[in-house]
Short mmCIF file of C-alpha atoms in Angstrom, two decimals:
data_model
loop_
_atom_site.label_atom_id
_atom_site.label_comp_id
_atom_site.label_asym_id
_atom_site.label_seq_id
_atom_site.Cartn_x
_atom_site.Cartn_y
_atom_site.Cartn_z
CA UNK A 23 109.73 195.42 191.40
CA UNK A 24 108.48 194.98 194.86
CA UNK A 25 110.07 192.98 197.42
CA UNK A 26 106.92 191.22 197.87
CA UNK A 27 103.61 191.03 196.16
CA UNK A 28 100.42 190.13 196.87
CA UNK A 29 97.21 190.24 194.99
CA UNK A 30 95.50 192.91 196.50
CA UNK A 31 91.73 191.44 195.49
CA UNK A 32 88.78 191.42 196.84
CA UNK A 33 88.88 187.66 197.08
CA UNK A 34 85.45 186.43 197.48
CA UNK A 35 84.13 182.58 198.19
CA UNK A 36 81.38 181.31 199.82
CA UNK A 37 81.32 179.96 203.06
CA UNK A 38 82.90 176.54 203.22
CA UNK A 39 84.86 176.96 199.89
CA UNK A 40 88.77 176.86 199.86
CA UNK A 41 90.15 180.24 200.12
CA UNK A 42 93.69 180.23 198.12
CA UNK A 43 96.18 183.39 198.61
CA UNK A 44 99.14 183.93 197.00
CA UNK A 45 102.29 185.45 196.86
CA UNK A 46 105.29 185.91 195.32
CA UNK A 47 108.76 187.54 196.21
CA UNK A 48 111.86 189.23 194.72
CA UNK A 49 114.77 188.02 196.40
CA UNK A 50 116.33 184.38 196.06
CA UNK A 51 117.92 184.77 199.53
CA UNK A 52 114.86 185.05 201.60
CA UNK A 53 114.61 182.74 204.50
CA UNK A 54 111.83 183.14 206.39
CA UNK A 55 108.35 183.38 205.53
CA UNK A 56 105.08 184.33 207.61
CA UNK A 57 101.49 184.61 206.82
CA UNK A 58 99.56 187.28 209.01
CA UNK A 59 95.62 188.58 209.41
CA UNK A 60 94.46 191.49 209.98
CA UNK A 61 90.97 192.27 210.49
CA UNK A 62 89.64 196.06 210.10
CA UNK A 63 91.41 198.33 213.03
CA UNK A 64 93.06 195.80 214.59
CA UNK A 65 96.70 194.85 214.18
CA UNK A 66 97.75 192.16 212.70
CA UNK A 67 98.36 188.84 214.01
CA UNK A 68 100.25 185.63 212.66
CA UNK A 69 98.71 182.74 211.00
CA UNK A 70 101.52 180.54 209.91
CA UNK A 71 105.33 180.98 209.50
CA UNK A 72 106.78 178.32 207.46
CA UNK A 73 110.95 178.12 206.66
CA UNK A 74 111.13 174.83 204.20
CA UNK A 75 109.84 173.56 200.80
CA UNK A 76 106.38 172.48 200.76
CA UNK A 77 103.41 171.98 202.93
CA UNK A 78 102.67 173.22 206.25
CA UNK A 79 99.30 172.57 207.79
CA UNK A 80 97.40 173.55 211.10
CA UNK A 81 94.20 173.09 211.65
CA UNK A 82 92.62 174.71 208.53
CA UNK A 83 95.33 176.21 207.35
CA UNK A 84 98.04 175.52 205.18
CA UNK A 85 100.95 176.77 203.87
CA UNK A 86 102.64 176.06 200.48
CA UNK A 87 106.48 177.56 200.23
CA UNK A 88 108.60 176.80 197.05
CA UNK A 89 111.46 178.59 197.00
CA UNK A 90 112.50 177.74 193.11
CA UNK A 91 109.03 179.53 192.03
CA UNK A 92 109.75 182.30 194.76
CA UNK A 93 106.15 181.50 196.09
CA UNK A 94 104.44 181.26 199.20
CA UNK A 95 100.93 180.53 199.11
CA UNK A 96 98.09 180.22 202.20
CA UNK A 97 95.07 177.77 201.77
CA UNK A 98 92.17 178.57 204.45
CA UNK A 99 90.08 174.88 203.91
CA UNK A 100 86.14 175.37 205.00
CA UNK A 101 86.22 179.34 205.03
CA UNK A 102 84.08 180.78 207.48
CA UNK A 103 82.66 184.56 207.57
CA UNK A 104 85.02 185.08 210.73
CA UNK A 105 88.07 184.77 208.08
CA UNK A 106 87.37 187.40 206.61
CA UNK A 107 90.21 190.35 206.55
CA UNK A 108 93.13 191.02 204.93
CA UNK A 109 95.97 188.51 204.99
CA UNK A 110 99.57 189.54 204.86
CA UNK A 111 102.60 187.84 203.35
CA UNK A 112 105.62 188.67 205.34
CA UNK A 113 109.31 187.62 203.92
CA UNK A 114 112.75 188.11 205.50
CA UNK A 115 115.91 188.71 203.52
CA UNK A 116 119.39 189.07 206.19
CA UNK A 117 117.72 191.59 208.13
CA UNK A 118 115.63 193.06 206.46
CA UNK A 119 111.78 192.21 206.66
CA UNK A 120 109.33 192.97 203.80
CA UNK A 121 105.78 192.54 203.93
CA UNK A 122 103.23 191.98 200.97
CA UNK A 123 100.38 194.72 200.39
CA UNK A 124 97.49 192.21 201.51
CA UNK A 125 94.99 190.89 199.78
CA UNK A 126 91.32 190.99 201.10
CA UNK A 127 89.51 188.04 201.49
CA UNK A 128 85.59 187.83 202.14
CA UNK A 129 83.82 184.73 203.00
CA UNK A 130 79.78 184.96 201.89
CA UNK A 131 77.71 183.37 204.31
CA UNK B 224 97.71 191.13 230.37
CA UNK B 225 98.69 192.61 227.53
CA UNK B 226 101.37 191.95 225.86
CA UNK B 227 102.27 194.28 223.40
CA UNK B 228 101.15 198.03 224.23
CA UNK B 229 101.28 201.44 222.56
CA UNK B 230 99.95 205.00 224.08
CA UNK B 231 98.25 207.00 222.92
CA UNK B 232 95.63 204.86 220.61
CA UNK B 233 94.41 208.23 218.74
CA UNK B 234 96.70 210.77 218.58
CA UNK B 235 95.61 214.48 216.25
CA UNK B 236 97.56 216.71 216.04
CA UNK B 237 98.56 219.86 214.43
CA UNK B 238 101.43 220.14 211.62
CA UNK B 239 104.71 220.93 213.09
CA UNK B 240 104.35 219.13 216.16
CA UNK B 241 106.60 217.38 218.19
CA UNK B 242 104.97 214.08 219.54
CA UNK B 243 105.88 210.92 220.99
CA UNK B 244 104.59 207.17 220.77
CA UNK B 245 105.33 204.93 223.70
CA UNK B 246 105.63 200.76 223.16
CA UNK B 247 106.05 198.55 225.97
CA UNK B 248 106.43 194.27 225.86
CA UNK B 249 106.12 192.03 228.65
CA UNK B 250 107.21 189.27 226.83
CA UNK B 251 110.57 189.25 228.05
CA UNK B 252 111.48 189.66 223.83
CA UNK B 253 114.73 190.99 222.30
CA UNK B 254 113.76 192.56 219.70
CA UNK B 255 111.26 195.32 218.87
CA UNK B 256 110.12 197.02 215.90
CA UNK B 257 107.92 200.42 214.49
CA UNK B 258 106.22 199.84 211.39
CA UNK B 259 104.08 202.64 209.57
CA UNK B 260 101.00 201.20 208.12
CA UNK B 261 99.94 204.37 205.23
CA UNK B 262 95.78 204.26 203.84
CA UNK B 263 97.10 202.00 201.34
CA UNK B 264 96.97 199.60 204.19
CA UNK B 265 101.27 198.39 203.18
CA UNK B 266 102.86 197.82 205.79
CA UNK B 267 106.69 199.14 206.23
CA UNK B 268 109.33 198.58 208.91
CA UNK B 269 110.75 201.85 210.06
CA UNK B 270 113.12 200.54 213.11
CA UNK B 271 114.40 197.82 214.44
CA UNK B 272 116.35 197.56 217.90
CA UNK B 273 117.96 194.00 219.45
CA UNK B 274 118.54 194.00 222.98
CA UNK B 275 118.67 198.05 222.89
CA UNK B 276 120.73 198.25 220.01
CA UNK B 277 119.90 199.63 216.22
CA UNK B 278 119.76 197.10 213.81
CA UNK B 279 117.23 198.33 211.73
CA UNK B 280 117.22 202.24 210.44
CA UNK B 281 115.08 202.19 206.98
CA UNK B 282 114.84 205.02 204.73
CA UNK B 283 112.47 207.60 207.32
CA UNK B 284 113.28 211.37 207.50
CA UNK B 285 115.41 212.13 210.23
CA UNK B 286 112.29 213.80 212.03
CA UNK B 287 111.58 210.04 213.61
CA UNK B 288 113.91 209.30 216.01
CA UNK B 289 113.68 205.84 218.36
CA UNK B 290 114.54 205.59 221.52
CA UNK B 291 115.48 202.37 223.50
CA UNK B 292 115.70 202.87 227.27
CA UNK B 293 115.57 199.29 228.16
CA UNK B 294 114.49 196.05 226.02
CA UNK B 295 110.84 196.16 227.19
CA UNK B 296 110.41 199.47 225.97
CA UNK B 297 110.80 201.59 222.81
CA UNK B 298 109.47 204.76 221.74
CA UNK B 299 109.07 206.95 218.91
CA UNK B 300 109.42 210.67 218.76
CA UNK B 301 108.43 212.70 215.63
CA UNK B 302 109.81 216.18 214.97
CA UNK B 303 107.71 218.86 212.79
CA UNK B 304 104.95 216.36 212.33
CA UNK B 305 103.72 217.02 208.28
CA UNK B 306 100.28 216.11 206.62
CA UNK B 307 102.29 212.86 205.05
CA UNK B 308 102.69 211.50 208.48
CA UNK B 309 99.41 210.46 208.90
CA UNK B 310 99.16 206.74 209.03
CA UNK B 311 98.83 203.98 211.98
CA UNK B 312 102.20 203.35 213.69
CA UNK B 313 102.45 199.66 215.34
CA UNK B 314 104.86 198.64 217.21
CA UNK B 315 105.82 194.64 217.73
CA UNK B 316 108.21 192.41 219.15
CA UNK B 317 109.61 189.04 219.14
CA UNK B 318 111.81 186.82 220.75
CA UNK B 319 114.92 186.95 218.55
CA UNK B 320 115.47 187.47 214.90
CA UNK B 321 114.67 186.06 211.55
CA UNK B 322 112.81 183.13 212.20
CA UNK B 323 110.55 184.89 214.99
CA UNK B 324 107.25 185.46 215.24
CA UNK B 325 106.65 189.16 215.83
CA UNK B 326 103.58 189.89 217.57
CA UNK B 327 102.46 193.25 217.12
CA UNK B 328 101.07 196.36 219.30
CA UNK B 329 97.34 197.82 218.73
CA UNK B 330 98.37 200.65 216.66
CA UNK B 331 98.76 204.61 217.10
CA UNK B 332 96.14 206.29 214.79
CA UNK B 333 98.21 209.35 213.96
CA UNK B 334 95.98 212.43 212.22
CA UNK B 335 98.04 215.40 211.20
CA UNK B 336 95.74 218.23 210.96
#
């Protein structure tokens, strides 16, 4: 089993939908937990990082961590071509950090 | 300014190579990190160093070898470079540990020919 998993998609929605992305993770321990983006060629850059049990929001994004489950999830609210990429889950463990295999997203204008 | 950089950005080469991939932060972080992201697109830590020192050494052939000369800088060198090395290299860094936010490099597109 993999540290951390991701569905790897395509996700598709139309523009203005709500754009839900999950993922799930192996070890009970885990502590930290970060959502990146990465857009095609570029490197990838953080969204959100959230630590605690439930909801984190900024701006259009929030993030849902519940650590019973062993799930982290990342709702984009009003999706907008411009979010589409591929969004990484990122989990640390001690020191170790494992990240999720992405899962593509495209918003349809 | 940038923050996080890597040279070369392209970097083709022929197998059984030696080559090297510099990272420099001005960020004034502690920590700094190579990752190896395959065509897959995973992403996979290879190294980790905090304030110069190793913290980090995953599962890589001992062909990669890190090198720390100061916290603002740390580089990769690659020994006998084979086909199954081809991949983007990134390097990152963040403040501290854990908890940080690790803001990553452009990437070193690495072709082994």
């Amino acid at each position: 089993q993999k540290e951390v998993e991701q569905n790897s998609g395509p996700l598709s929605v139309p523009e203005g939908a709500i754009a839900s992305l999950n993922c799930t993770y192996s070890d009970r321990g885990s502590q930290s937990f970060f959502w990146y983006r990465q857009y095609s060629g570029k490197s990838p850059e953080l969204i959100m990082s959230i630590y605690s049990n439930g909801d984190k929001e900024d701006g259009r994004f929030t993030a849902q961590l519940n650590k019973a489950s062993q799930y982290v999830s990342l709702l984009i609210r009003d999706s907008q071509p411009s979010d589409s990429a591929t969004y990484l889950c990122a989990v640390t463990t001690g020191n170790q950090f494992y990240f999720g295999t992405g899962t593509s997203l495209t918003v349809i204008p | 300014d940038t923050a996080v950089s890597q040279t070369p950005k392209y970097l083709v080469t022929q197998m059984g190579n030696d080559k090297s991939i510099k990272c420099e932060q001005n960020l004034g972080h502690d920590t700094m990190y190579w990752y190896k992201q395959d065509s897959k697109k995973f992403l996979k830590i290879m190294f980790s160093y905090n304030n110069k020192e190793l913290i980090i050494n995953e599962t890589v052939p001992n062909r990669f070898s890190p090198k720390s000369p100061d916290k603002a800088h740390l580089n990769l060198h690659i020994n006998s470079l084979e086909l199954g090395d081809s991949a983007v290299y990134f390097c990152a860094s963040s403040q501290g540990w854990e908890q940080e936010t690790q803001y990553f490099g452009p990437g070193t597109r690495l072709l082994v020919l």
